[in-house]
Each structure stands twice: as structure tokens, then as C-alpha cells.
């Protein structure tokens, strides 16, 4: 057993599709490294609790050398106790006939309770990544419910969109996705997100020089990335799970370790007005993680008229979501 003290990760929706695809990799050391012990607090509700008992048995059956402790619970105070990281995956999916406002109201209540419980039970330095949709606004609700916990420790996931965008650019350029860098996802994790090809690079060259079909970039690429989740559902009959889990783990890793020189990673954080975005919404930005574990938004990226127009659309949607959630919950978010 390694000598470092364990990183305790609380995961909601742990027996769901994304949770199941995430926790074994967390326990294996794939996120925090081969010398970093991990403890897992697995949180479920209702029938998910029965399934969770089986998931715990499977974790035992892996005999992971780095896994020091597993807590399985339906009690948020127990589940978030002493957490260093909270991965909030569990949420109620939108069903047929459900209005967006209903969904924001139902999930909003969940994220109020979770934000409050995190403030009560987790470490004061806890970091929170929201995956459950609508993840940007759910993260805002959790943050607003979490008392004095620092707002810079709350995040919503846009990394799946970044990974999808990289893969699409690589495919078009005939390059490997490992050489596609500097892909920013601006705004909401929704079909209004803006996957920014104008600042992206492929093999160190501007993507717009490598891919000369600019009509493809502006129309097909942007739209395909925005609608990729729906395309996966259509093909698989279920929403993205393994790729979503992978992106959640990529996000944790990118926020834990310093970002390599010259690159960045995409995640939504509380806007304080950078790039002229309205303050007080969880907005997807390109970030760099510093050596001390803090982060900064990458500054000074040029945004042309096309990019600004797209960013304004996704900003507008997030402002509307915030207003709708505030109304549904009777809160001023
Ligand atoms: P599943 O329905 O497979 O699993 C969700 C699990 O959460 C269930 O086991 C359920 O019992 C549990 N749960 C529900 N409410 C809970 C609560 N209050 N506390 C603890 N557990 C709770 O869904 P899955 O495919 O895992 O997706 C989970 C969420 O991720 C959904 O909201 C989905 O929309 C969202 N996604 C977000 C993505 C992103 O990029 N941000 C991409 C993938 C995914 O669509």
C-alpha cells in the first residue's frame, strides 16, 4: 500500500451507468496516479441502493491495491463526509412530456440538498464536479446552497464536448486526436455550446490552416459536436455513459495535476465576467491548472464575430436557465 493519505471521492448515482463506468477506474489509480490511495463514498437512492450493494461486491472482487475504504449509503451526510472530491452524477432524467422548467425544479431540489450536505460534511477544501444534467445550472444551485465553500471549487462538466470536438477535428484532418489541442468549449453543456475551432491547433498549426474546409468547421463540425449526445442515444438506445465517465475522470485529473505548457482543458466555472460574460452563471471556459492546484481562465484568446455570436447564444440560454430555476425553486440564484 502506498504511503500517501487517501483522496476521498464521493460519487452520487454511483450504481447508474456513468457511475458504474467511473468508479472502477477511480479505484484503479487511473485518475490520481499509481502511488495515490483512493477512498470511495458511493451514494444512491431508491432501487439504486440495491444495485449499489452489488457494485460494492464487485469492487471487493477487484482487490484494488490503492482502494483503502468504500462507504455505500443513501444518507448524504454520511456520503459526503470528509470528501476531497464530490462527483455529482445522479439526477432525474427528462421524461416524455416533462417541461424544462419541471426538470430544473426537480433536479434543483436535489442539488440544493446536496450543496447543503456537502457544506456540512465534506472537507472545507472539497472540490465538486457536476455531471448530472442540466449540469451547469445544477452546479450553480449546489454552489449557491453550499454556504461559505469557495465558488472556485465548483465545476460543471464540458469535457465530454471537448473530447468529442477533438476527435471530430482529428478525423477531418486525418491526424491522431493526441495532436489536437487548445479546444475550448464555451458556455452550456447543451446543444447551444460553442466548440471553438478558431483557437484550436492540430500538430501545432492553427486548425483553420490544417482544415481548409471552413464551411465544414462552421456548420457541420459545430452542429455535430452540439448534437453528438443525441446521435449516441439514437445509435445505442441509451445515453453516453462510458465516454461521459471517461470525461469526468479526465476533468478530475486535469484539475488535480498542472496543465502541460501551451494547452488548456475545458470546464464550466462561475463567471466573474471574463470575456464579457454575465457574472453569476456557470460558464464553460478554457482553464489552466497551476502547480499549487488553483486554476485560471486562459486570457486573451481572440474571438471573431462568428465565435462571439455563438457565445452570446449559449450565454443567453444559461441566463434563461438560471431565471427558470430561480422561479421554479423560489430562490434568487
Ligand atoms: P442513470 O439513470 O444510469 O444513473 C443515474 C443514477 O443516479 C441512478 O442509479 C439513480 O438511482 C441515481 N440517482 C438519482 N437521483 C439521485 C440522488 N438524488 N442521489 C443519488 N443518486 C441518485 O444515468 P446516467 O447515464 O448515469 O447519467 C447520469 C446523469 O449524467 C444524467 O443527468 C445525464 O443527463 C448526465 N449526463 C451528463 C453529461 C455531461 O457531459 N455533463 C453527459 C452524459 C450524461 O447525459
mmCIF file of C-alpha atoms and ligand atoms in Angstrom:
data_model
loop_
_atom_site.group_PDB
_atom_site.id
_atom_site.type_symbol
_atom_site.label_atom_id
_atom_site.label_comp_id
_atom_site.label_asym_id
_atom_site.label_seq_id
_atom_site.Cartn_x
_atom_site.Cartn_y
_atom_site.Cartn_z
ATOM 1 C CA UNK A 1 0.000 0.000 0.000
ATOM 2 C CA UNK A 2 1.278 3.452 -0.908
ATOM 3 C CA UNK A 3 2.092 5.825 1.974
ATOM 4 C CA UNK A 4 0.173 8.963 0.919
ATOM 5 C CA UNK A 5 -3.124 9.661 2.682
ATOM 6 C CA UNK A 6 -6.097 8.685 0.535
ATOM 7 C CA UNK A 7 -8.112 11.064 -1.621
ATOM 8 C CA UNK A 8 -11.758 10.504 -0.675
ATOM 9 C CA UNK A 9 -14.132 10.779 -3.632
ATOM 10 C CA UNK A 10 -17.904 10.879 -3.077
ATOM 11 C CA UNK A 11 -19.943 9.794 -6.107
ATOM 12 C CA UNK A 12 -23.717 10.233 -6.432
ATOM 13 C CA UNK A 13 -25.576 7.993 -8.852
ATOM 14 C CA UNK A 14 -22.778 5.507 -8.218
ATOM 15 C CA UNK A 15 -24.751 2.472 -9.426
ATOM 16 C CA UNK A 16 -26.011 4.229 -12.573
ATOM 17 C CA UNK A 17 -24.479 3.861 -15.997
ATOM 18 C CA UNK A 18 -21.914 6.650 -15.703
ATOM 19 C CA UNK A 19 -21.143 5.875 -12.055
ATOM 20 C CA UNK A 20 -20.534 2.213 -12.842
ATOM 21 C CA UNK A 21 -18.187 3.157 -15.672
ATOM 22 C CA UNK A 22 -16.284 5.639 -13.476
ATOM 23 C CA UNK A 23 -15.660 4.143 -10.061
ATOM 24 C CA UNK A 24 -13.556 1.140 -11.027
ATOM 25 C CA UNK A 25 -11.132 3.387 -12.886
ATOM 26 C CA UNK A 26 -11.029 5.764 -9.920
ATOM 27 C CA UNK A 27 -10.190 2.838 -7.635
ATOM 28 C CA UNK A 28 -7.540 1.520 -10.032
ATOM 29 C CA UNK A 29 -5.401 4.669 -9.823
ATOM 30 C CA UNK A 30 -6.184 5.823 -13.354
ATOM 31 C CA UNK A 31 -7.041 9.342 -12.185
ATOM 32 C CA UNK A 32 -4.769 10.351 -9.316
ATOM 33 C CA UNK A 33 -1.835 8.102 -10.164
ATOM 34 C CA UNK A 34 -0.315 4.737 -9.240
ATOM 35 C CA UNK A 35 1.002 5.876 -5.827
ATOM 36 C CA UNK A 36 -2.137 7.682 -4.633
ATOM 37 C CA UNK A 37 -4.584 5.718 -2.450
ATOM 38 C CA UNK A 38 -8.277 6.415 -3.021
ATOM 39 C CA UNK A 39 -11.344 6.011 -0.774
ATOM 40 C CA UNK A 40 -14.831 5.910 -2.285
ATOM 41 C CA UNK A 41 -18.101 7.144 -0.784
ATOM 42 C CA UNK A 42 -20.842 5.789 -3.036
ATOM 43 C CA UNK A 43 -24.262 7.445 -2.824
ATOM 44 C CA UNK A 44 -27.514 6.173 -4.299
ATOM 45 C CA UNK A 45 -31.286 6.480 -3.878
ATOM 46 C CA UNK A 46 -34.215 4.062 -4.099
ATOM 47 C CA UNK A 47 -33.648 0.931 -6.165
ATOM 48 C CA UNK A 48 -30.153 2.195 -6.902
ATOM 49 C CA UNK A 49 -29.207 1.234 -3.333
ATOM 50 C CA UNK A 50 -29.796 -2.467 -4.056
ATOM 51 C CA UNK A 51 -27.702 -2.282 -7.188
ATOM 52 C CA UNK A 52 -25.033 -0.449 -5.202
ATOM 53 C CA UNK A 53 -24.628 -3.440 -2.876
ATOM 54 C CA UNK A 54 -23.626 -5.477 -5.924
ATOM 55 C CA UNK A 55 -21.255 -2.769 -7.120
ATOM 56 C CA UNK A 56 -19.524 -2.843 -3.721
ATOM 57 C CA UNK A 57 -19.151 -6.626 -4.036
ATOM 58 C CA UNK A 58 -17.513 -6.142 -7.421
ATOM 59 C CA UNK A 59 -15.145 -3.527 -6.004
ATOM 60 C CA UNK A 60 -14.142 -6.048 -3.313
ATOM 61 C CA UNK A 61 -13.652 -8.659 -6.023
ATOM 62 C CA UNK A 62 -11.180 -6.406 -7.817
ATOM 63 C CA UNK A 63 -8.883 -6.333 -4.741
ATOM 64 C CA UNK A 64 -7.558 -2.956 -5.867
ATOM 65 C CA UNK A 65 -4.226 -2.232 -4.136
ATOM 66 C CA UNK A 66 -4.955 1.519 -3.948
ATOM 67 C CA UNK A 67 -8.537 1.348 -2.639
ATOM 68 C CA UNK A 68 -8.475 1.946 1.122
ATOM 69 C CA UNK A 69 -12.163 2.271 2.037
ATOM 70 C CA UNK A 70 -15.629 2.011 0.490
ATOM 71 C CA UNK A 71 -18.731 3.589 2.027
ATOM 72 C CA UNK A 72 -22.099 2.828 0.385
ATOM 73 C CA UNK A 73 -25.027 4.887 1.580
ATOM 74 C CA UNK A 74 -28.270 6.709 0.876
ATOM 75 C CA UNK A 75 -27.528 9.275 3.569
ATOM 76 C CA UNK A 76 -25.927 12.442 2.191
ATOM 77 C CA UNK A 77 -24.268 13.369 5.489
ATOM 78 C CA UNK A 78 -22.505 10.003 5.572
ATOM 79 C CA UNK A 79 -21.869 10.055 1.839
ATOM 80 C CA UNK A 80 -20.163 13.443 1.691
ATOM 81 C CA UNK A 81 -18.300 13.005 4.999
ATOM 82 C CA UNK A 82 -14.677 14.151 4.702
ATOM 83 C CA UNK A 83 -14.845 14.137 0.902
ATOM 84 C CA UNK A 84 -11.975 15.744 -1.013
ATOM 85 C CA UNK A 85 -13.942 15.465 -4.244
ATOM 86 C CA UNK A 86 -17.691 15.159 -4.927
ATOM 87 C CA UNK A 87 -18.665 13.799 -8.303
ATOM 88 C CA UNK A 88 -22.373 14.606 -8.641
ATOM 89 C CA UNK A 89 -23.666 12.286 -11.352
ATOM 90 C CA UNK A 90 -27.100 11.241 -10.042
ATOM 91 C CA UNK A 91 -30.009 13.260 -11.434
ATOM 92 C CA UNK A 92 -33.528 12.656 -12.651
ATOM 93 C CA UNK A 93 -33.599 12.323 -16.452
ATOM 94 C CA UNK A 94 -36.062 14.310 -18.549
ATOM 95 C CA UNK A 95 -39.093 12.160 -19.367
ATOM 96 C CA UNK A 96 -41.647 12.476 -22.138
ATOM 97 C CA UNK A 97 -43.965 15.406 -21.587
ATOM 98 C CA UNK A 98 -41.737 16.975 -18.937
ATOM 99 C CA UNK A 99 -41.118 20.702 -19.396
ATOM 100 C CA UNK A 100 -37.596 22.046 -18.971
ATOM 101 C CA UNK A 101 -38.869 24.050 -16.002
ATOM 102 C CA UNK A 102 -40.157 20.851 -14.325
ATOM 103 C CA UNK A 103 -36.767 19.215 -14.812
ATOM 104 C CA UNK A 104 -34.942 22.250 -13.394
ATOM 105 C CA UNK A 105 -37.329 22.241 -10.422
ATOM 106 C CA UNK A 106 -36.958 18.507 -9.660
ATOM 107 C CA UNK A 107 -33.198 18.401 -10.077
ATOM 108 C CA UNK A 108 -32.824 21.804 -8.441
ATOM 109 C CA UNK A 109 -34.205 20.420 -5.181
ATOM 110 C CA UNK A 110 -31.727 17.523 -5.347
ATOM 111 C CA UNK A 111 -28.799 19.885 -5.838
ATOM 112 C CA UNK A 112 -29.941 22.214 -3.041
ATOM 113 C CA UNK A 113 -29.895 19.248 -0.632
ATOM 114 C CA UNK A 114 -26.549 18.047 -1.943
ATOM 115 C CA UNK A 115 -24.956 21.517 -1.759
ATOM 116 C CA UNK A 116 -26.115 21.886 1.846
ATOM 117 C CA UNK A 117 -24.898 18.405 2.806
ATOM 118 C CA UNK A 118 -21.511 18.978 1.146
ATOM 119 C CA UNK A 119 -21.098 22.196 3.163
ATOM 120 C CA UNK A 120 -21.970 20.308 6.372
ATOM 121 C CA UNK A 121 -19.982 17.137 5.878
ATOM 122 C CA UNK A 122 -17.202 17.400 3.307
ATOM 123 C CA UNK A 123 -13.754 18.912 3.834
ATOM 124 C CA UNK A 124 -13.725 22.718 3.564
ATOM 125 C CA UNK A 125 -11.314 22.326 0.646
ATOM 126 C CA UNK A 126 -13.699 19.967 -1.215
ATOM 127 C CA UNK A 127 -13.975 20.269 -4.982
ATOM 128 C CA UNK A 128 -17.289 19.476 -6.665
ATOM 129 C CA UNK A 129 -17.817 18.381 -10.277
ATOM 130 C CA UNK A 130 -21.424 18.224 -11.502
ATOM 131 C CA UNK A 131 -22.204 15.816 -14.332
ATOM 132 C CA UNK A 132 -25.979 15.328 -13.828
ATOM 133 C CA UNK A 133 -27.954 17.456 -16.261
ATOM 134 C CA UNK A 134 -28.639 20.303 -16.710
ATOM 135 C CA UNK A 135 -25.141 20.286 -15.226
ATOM 136 C CA UNK A 136 -24.234 23.987 -15.462
ATOM 137 C CA UNK A 137 -27.347 25.156 -13.648
ATOM 138 C CA UNK A 138 -27.323 22.207 -11.216
ATOM 139 C CA UNK A 139 -23.765 23.211 -10.294
ATOM 140 C CA UNK A 140 -24.887 26.796 -9.747
ATOM 141 C CA UNK A 141 -27.691 25.582 -7.452
ATOM 142 C CA UNK A 142 -25.285 23.355 -5.476
ATOM 143 C CA UNK A 143 -22.801 26.203 -5.152
ATOM 144 C CA UNK A 144 -25.452 28.694 -4.007
ATOM 145 C CA UNK A 145 -26.629 26.133 -1.390
ATOM 146 C CA UNK A 146 -23.150 25.367 -0.072
ATOM 147 C CA UNK A 147 -22.745 28.256 2.345
ATOM 148 C CA UNK A 148 -19.206 29.547 2.588
ATOM 149 C CA UNK A 149 -17.471 26.950 0.447
ATOM 150 C CA UNK A 150 -15.346 28.757 -2.152
ATOM 151 C CA UNK A 151 -17.105 29.214 -5.502
ATOM 152 C CA UNK A 152 -13.881 28.387 -7.356
ATOM 153 C CA UNK A 153 -14.181 24.786 -6.127
ATOM 154 C CA UNK A 154 -17.413 24.139 -8.077
ATOM 155 C CA UNK A 155 -17.331 22.882 -11.652
ATOM 156 C CA UNK A 156 -19.714 21.551 -14.316
ATOM 157 C CA UNK A 157 -18.563 19.105 -16.958
ATOM 158 C CA UNK A 158 -17.933 20.211 -20.541
ATOM 159 C CA UNK A 159 -15.013 17.832 -21.087
ATOM 160 C CA UNK A 160 -17.042 15.259 -22.996
ATOM 161 C CA UNK A 161 -17.802 18.015 -25.504
ATOM 162 C CA UNK A 162 -14.092 18.896 -25.715
ATOM 163 C CA UNK A 163 -13.134 15.263 -26.289
ATOM 164 C CA UNK A 164 -15.836 14.871 -28.919
ATOM 165 C CA UNK A 165 -14.648 18.030 -30.671
ATOM 166 C CA UNK A 166 -11.010 16.878 -30.670
ATOM 167 C CA UNK A 167 -11.961 13.573 -32.180
ATOM 168 C CA UNK A 168 -14.037 15.213 -34.927
ATOM 169 C CA UNK A 169 -11.213 17.631 -35.813
ATOM 170 C CA UNK A 170 -8.667 14.793 -35.854
ATOM 171 C CA UNK A 171 -10.890 12.728 -38.150
ATOM 172 C CA UNK A 172 -11.330 15.570 -40.615
ATOM 173 C CA UNK A 173 -7.602 16.398 -40.618
ATOM 174 C CA UNK A 174 -6.515 12.758 -40.875
ATOM 175 C CA UNK A 175 -4.472 13.271 -37.685
ATOM 176 C CA UNK A 176 -4.417 11.433 -34.371
ATOM 177 C CA UNK A 177 -6.551 13.049 -31.680
ATOM 178 C CA UNK A 178 -3.488 13.347 -29.398
ATOM 179 C CA UNK A 179 -2.109 16.169 -31.582
ATOM 180 C CA UNK A 180 -5.339 18.206 -31.419
ATOM 181 C CA UNK A 181 -5.005 20.790 -28.661
ATOM 182 C CA UNK A 182 -6.420 24.095 -27.414
ATOM 183 C CA UNK A 183 -10.065 23.162 -27.958
ATOM 184 C CA UNK A 184 -12.283 25.385 -25.806
ATOM 185 C CA UNK A 185 -15.928 24.620 -25.112
ATOM 186 C CA UNK A 186 -17.658 27.880 -24.320
ATOM 187 C CA UNK A 187 -20.924 28.077 -22.387
ATOM 188 C CA UNK A 188 -23.526 25.479 -21.577
ATOM 189 C CA UNK A 189 -23.253 21.691 -21.790
ATOM 190 C CA UNK A 190 -26.205 21.610 -24.164
ATOM 191 C CA UNK A 191 -26.918 21.951 -27.851
ATOM 192 C CA UNK A 192 -26.019 25.674 -27.641
ATOM 193 C CA UNK A 193 -22.418 25.058 -26.516
ATOM 194 C CA UNK A 194 -19.753 26.560 -28.760
ATOM 195 C CA UNK A 195 -16.890 24.184 -29.608
ATOM 196 C CA UNK A 196 -14.248 26.727 -30.609
ATOM 197 C CA UNK A 197 -12.267 25.624 -33.657
ATOM 198 C CA UNK A 198 -10.828 29.131 -34.236
ATOM 199 C CA UNK A 199 -8.298 28.791 -31.409
ATOM 200 C CA UNK A 200 -7.712 25.034 -31.814
ATOM 201 C CA UNK A 201 -4.422 23.633 -33.055
ATOM 202 C CA UNK A 202 -3.580 20.419 -34.890
ATOM 203 C CA UNK A 203 0.053 19.327 -34.746
ATOM 204 C CA UNK A 204 0.948 22.826 -33.526
ATOM 205 C CA UNK A 205 -0.702 24.551 -36.514
ATOM 206 C CA UNK A 206 -3.967 26.531 -36.362
ATOM 207 C CA UNK A 207 -6.828 24.104 -37.064
ATOM 208 C CA UNK A 208 -8.183 26.555 -39.647
ATOM 209 C CA UNK A 209 -4.933 26.239 -41.635
ATOM 210 C CA UNK A 210 -4.877 22.451 -41.440
ATOM 211 C CA UNK A 211 -8.595 22.115 -42.256
ATOM 212 C CA UNK A 212 -9.248 24.447 -45.182
ATOM 213 C CA UNK A 213 -12.923 23.498 -45.499
ATOM 214 C CA UNK A 214 -14.155 26.344 -43.322
ATOM 215 C CA UNK A 215 -17.799 25.739 -44.207
ATOM 216 C CA UNK A 216 -17.398 22.261 -42.632
ATOM 217 C CA UNK A 217 -15.900 23.807 -39.491
ATOM 218 C CA UNK A 218 -18.611 26.454 -39.116
ATOM 219 C CA UNK A 219 -21.582 24.280 -39.904
ATOM 220 C CA UNK A 220 -21.018 20.513 -39.778
ATOM 221 C CA UNK A 221 -18.405 20.437 -37.021
ATOM 222 C CA UNK A 222 -20.162 22.818 -34.631
ATOM 223 C CA UNK A 223 -23.533 21.183 -35.138
ATOM 224 C CA UNK A 224 -22.182 17.599 -34.911
ATOM 225 C CA UNK A 225 -20.462 18.300 -31.600
ATOM 226 C CA UNK A 226 -23.552 20.063 -30.250
ATOM 227 C CA UNK A 227 -25.761 17.113 -31.215
ATOM 228 C CA UNK A 228 -23.371 14.238 -30.548
ATOM 229 C CA UNK A 229 -25.181 13.188 -27.370
ATOM 230 C CA UNK A 230 -28.445 12.773 -29.278
ATOM 231 C CA UNK A 231 -26.643 10.807 -32.031
ATOM 232 C CA UNK A 232 -25.247 8.377 -29.433
ATOM 233 C CA UNK A 233 -28.707 7.902 -27.911
ATOM 234 C CA UNK A 234 -30.155 7.198 -31.358
ATOM 235 C CA UNK A 235 -27.491 4.598 -32.162
ATOM 236 C CA UNK A 236 -27.101 2.960 -28.739
ATOM 237 C CA UNK A 237 -30.607 3.333 -27.380
ATOM 238 C CA UNK A 238 -29.098 4.809 -24.231
ATOM 239 C CA UNK A 239 -27.177 7.978 -23.433
ATOM 240 C CA UNK A 240 -23.390 8.252 -23.417
ATOM 241 C CA UNK A 241 -22.058 6.521 -20.338
ATOM 242 C CA UNK A 242 -18.512 5.204 -20.832
ATOM 243 C CA UNK A 243 -17.420 8.344 -22.683
ATOM 244 C CA UNK A 244 -19.133 10.548 -20.081
ATOM 245 C CA UNK A 245 -17.394 8.669 -17.247
ATOM 246 C CA UNK A 246 -14.103 8.977 -19.108
ATOM 247 C CA UNK A 247 -14.605 12.736 -19.473
ATOM 248 C CA UNK A 248 -15.464 13.113 -15.777
ATOM 249 C CA UNK A 249 -12.226 11.340 -14.861
ATOM 250 C CA UNK A 250 -10.280 13.453 -17.384
ATOM 251 C CA UNK A 251 -11.730 16.550 -15.678
ATOM 252 C CA UNK A 252 -10.685 15.393 -12.203
ATOM 253 C CA UNK A 253 -7.186 14.593 -13.463
ATOM 254 C CA UNK A 254 -6.875 17.936 -15.270
ATOM 255 C CA UNK A 255 -7.950 19.846 -12.151
ATOM 256 C CA UNK A 256 -5.621 17.796 -9.903
ATOM 257 C CA UNK A 257 -2.415 17.991 -11.943
ATOM 258 C CA UNK A 258 -0.828 21.114 -13.513
ATOM 259 C CA UNK A 259 -1.829 21.678 -17.143
ATOM 260 C CA UNK A 260 1.006 20.987 -19.625
ATOM 261 C CA UNK A 261 2.586 24.119 -21.133
ATOM 262 C CA UNK A 262 0.727 25.539 -24.116
ATOM 263 C CA UNK A 263 -2.528 23.672 -23.562
ATOM 264 C CA UNK A 264 -5.733 24.014 -21.560
ATOM 265 C CA UNK A 265 -8.817 21.996 -20.611
ATOM 266 C CA UNK A 266 -12.497 22.876 -20.771
ATOM 267 C CA UNK A 267 -14.779 23.009 -17.748
ATOM 268 C CA UNK A 268 -17.590 25.290 -16.608
ATOM 269 C CA UNK A 269 -16.907 27.614 -13.661
ATOM 270 C CA UNK A 270 -18.734 30.537 -12.067
ATOM 271 C CA UNK A 271 -18.441 33.511 -14.402
ATOM 272 C CA UNK A 272 -16.960 36.647 -12.920
ATOM 273 C CA UNK A 273 -17.230 38.493 -16.223
ATOM 274 C CA UNK A 274 -14.228 37.095 -18.136
ATOM 275 C CA UNK A 275 -14.620 37.553 -21.896
ATOM 276 C CA UNK A 276 -17.593 39.844 -21.215
ATOM 277 C CA UNK A 277 -19.836 37.011 -19.997
ATOM 278 C CA UNK A 278 -22.542 37.921 -17.477
ATOM 279 C CA UNK A 279 -21.349 37.180 -13.956
ATOM 280 C CA UNK A 280 -23.139 34.555 -11.851
ATOM 281 C CA UNK A 281 -23.700 31.720 -14.347
ATOM 282 C CA UNK A 282 -21.659 28.521 -14.623
ATOM 283 C CA UNK A 283 -19.997 29.083 -17.970
ATOM 284 C CA UNK A 284 -17.723 26.755 -19.916
ATOM 285 C CA UNK A 285 -14.238 28.289 -20.311
ATOM 286 C CA UNK A 286 -10.735 27.095 -21.187
ATOM 287 C CA UNK A 287 -8.799 26.676 -17.914
ATOM 288 C CA UNK A 288 -5.236 26.044 -16.845
ATOM 289 C CA UNK A 289 -4.495 24.308 -13.555
ATOM 290 C CA UNK A 290 -1.480 25.752 -11.748
ATOM 291 C CA UNK A 291 1.225 23.905 -9.805
ATOM 292 C CA UNK A 292 -0.420 24.827 -6.465
ATOM 293 C CA UNK A 293 -3.745 23.252 -7.536
ATOM 294 C CA UNK A 294 -5.524 26.562 -8.163
ATOM 295 C CA UNK A 295 -6.706 27.404 -11.682
ATOM 296 C CA UNK A 296 -7.038 30.354 -14.016
ATOM 297 C CA UNK A 297 -9.125 31.066 -17.085
ATOM 298 C CA UNK A 298 -6.924 31.323 -20.180
ATOM 299 C CA UNK A 299 -6.902 35.020 -21.029
ATOM 300 C CA UNK A 300 -6.581 36.971 -24.243
ATOM 301 C CA UNK A 301 -7.877 34.435 -26.764
ATOM 302 C CA UNK A 302 -9.050 36.165 -29.936
ATOM 303 C CA UNK A 303 -12.766 35.666 -30.617
ATOM 304 C CA UNK A 304 -14.008 36.613 -34.073
ATOM 305 C CA UNK A 305 -17.541 37.772 -34.902
ATOM 306 C CA UNK A 306 -18.679 34.162 -35.588
ATOM 307 C CA UNK A 307 -17.390 32.990 -32.201
ATOM 308 C CA UNK A 308 -18.903 35.959 -30.362
ATOM 309 C CA UNK A 309 -22.288 35.312 -31.924
ATOM 310 C CA UNK A 310 -22.210 31.638 -30.892
ATOM 311 C CA UNK A 311 -21.028 32.501 -27.376
ATOM 312 C CA UNK A 312 -23.845 35.040 -26.988
ATOM 313 C CA UNK A 313 -26.419 32.310 -27.812
ATOM 314 C CA UNK A 314 -25.160 29.900 -25.157
ATOM 315 C CA UNK A 315 -24.805 32.733 -22.603
ATOM 316 C CA UNK A 316 -28.429 33.699 -23.243
ATOM 317 C CA UNK A 317 -29.556 30.109 -22.665
ATOM 318 C CA UNK A 318 -27.710 29.932 -19.332
ATOM 319 C CA UNK A 319 -29.259 33.216 -18.190
ATOM 320 C CA UNK A 320 -32.692 31.819 -19.091
ATOM 321 C CA UNK A 321 -31.981 28.536 -17.263
ATOM 322 C CA UNK A 322 -30.935 30.480 -14.189
ATOM 323 C CA UNK A 323 -34.131 32.561 -14.310
ATOM 324 C CA UNK A 324 -36.291 29.449 -14.823
ATOM 325 C CA UNK A 325 -34.603 27.561 -11.989
ATOM 326 C CA UNK A 326 -34.872 30.580 -9.677
ATOM 327 C CA UNK A 327 -38.582 30.777 -10.391
ATOM 328 C CA UNK A 328 -39.169 27.016 -10.021
ATOM 329 C CA UNK A 329 -37.272 26.888 -6.725
ATOM 330 C CA UNK A 330 -38.346 30.248 -5.339
ATOM 331 C CA UNK A 331 -34.676 31.222 -4.952
ATOM 332 C CA UNK A 332 -32.528 34.062 -6.232
ATOM 333 C CA UNK A 333 -29.706 32.173 -7.891
HETATM 334 P P1 LIG B 1 -28.564 6.534 -14.920
HETATM 335 O O1 LIG B 1 -30.036 6.742 -14.874
HETATM 336 O O2 LIG B 1 -27.995 5.292 -15.495
HETATM 337 O O3 LIG B 1 -27.980 6.649 -13.448
HETATM 338 C C1 LIG B 1 -28.328 7.667 -12.578
HETATM 339 C C2 LIG B 1 -28.218 7.108 -11.175
HETATM 340 O O4 LIG B 1 -28.397 8.197 -10.288
HETATM 341 C C3 LIG B 1 -29.308 6.079 -10.852
HETATM 342 O O5 LIG B 1 -28.681 4.912 -10.361
HETATM 343 C C4 LIG B 1 -30.164 6.779 -9.778
HETATM 344 O O6 LIG B 1 -30.641 5.867 -8.815
HETATM 345 C C5 LIG B 1 -29.160 7.746 -9.188
HETATM 346 N N1 LIG B 1 -29.750 8.937 -8.575
HETATM 347 C C6 LIG B 1 -30.803 9.664 -8.985
HETATM 348 N N2 LIG B 1 -31.050 10.670 -8.132
HETATM 349 C C7 LIG B 1 -30.106 10.582 -7.166
HETATM 350 C C8 LIG B 1 -29.838 11.334 -5.998
HETATM 351 N N3 LIG B 1 -30.621 12.355 -5.639
HETATM 352 N N4 LIG B 1 -28.793 10.981 -5.226
HETATM 353 C C9 LIG B 1 -28.022 9.916 -5.555
HETATM 354 N N5 LIG B 1 -28.239 9.156 -6.654
HETATM 355 C C10 LIG B 1 -29.267 9.488 -7.444
HETATM 356 O O7 LIG B 1 -27.975 7.831 -15.637
HETATM 357 P P2 LIG B 1 -26.517 8.065 -16.240
HETATM 358 O O8 LIG B 1 -26.481 7.584 -17.644
HETATM 359 O O9 LIG B 1 -25.510 7.555 -15.291
HETATM 360 O O10 LIG B 1 -26.500 9.671 -16.307
HETATM 361 C C11 LIG B 1 -26.437 10.455 -15.131
HETATM 362 C C12 LIG B 1 -26.560 11.927 -15.458
HETATM 363 O O11 LIG B 1 -25.484 12.365 -16.290
HETATM 364 C C13 LIG B 1 -27.832 12.318 -16.190
HETATM 365 O O12 LIG B 1 -28.371 13.509 -15.607
HETATM 366 C C14 LIG B 1 -27.331 12.646 -17.591
HETATM 367 O O13 LIG B 1 -28.166 13.566 -18.264
HETATM 368 C C15 LIG B 1 -25.980 13.235 -17.286
HETATM 369 N N6 LIG B 1 -25.016 13.315 -18.388
HETATM 370 C C16 LIG B 1 -24.166 14.366 -18.407
HETATM 371 C C17 LIG B 1 -23.199 14.519 -19.372
HETATM 372 C C18 LIG B 1 -22.275 15.700 -19.365
HETATM 373 O O14 LIG B 1 -21.466 15.803 -20.285
HETATM 374 N N7 LIG B 1 -22.325 16.619 -18.398
HETATM 375 C C19 LIG B 1 -23.071 13.540 -20.477
HETATM 376 C C20 LIG B 1 -23.713 12.237 -20.198
HETATM 377 C C21 LIG B 1 -25.000 12.291 -19.434
HETATM 378 O O15 LIG B 1 -26.031 12.598 -20.331
#
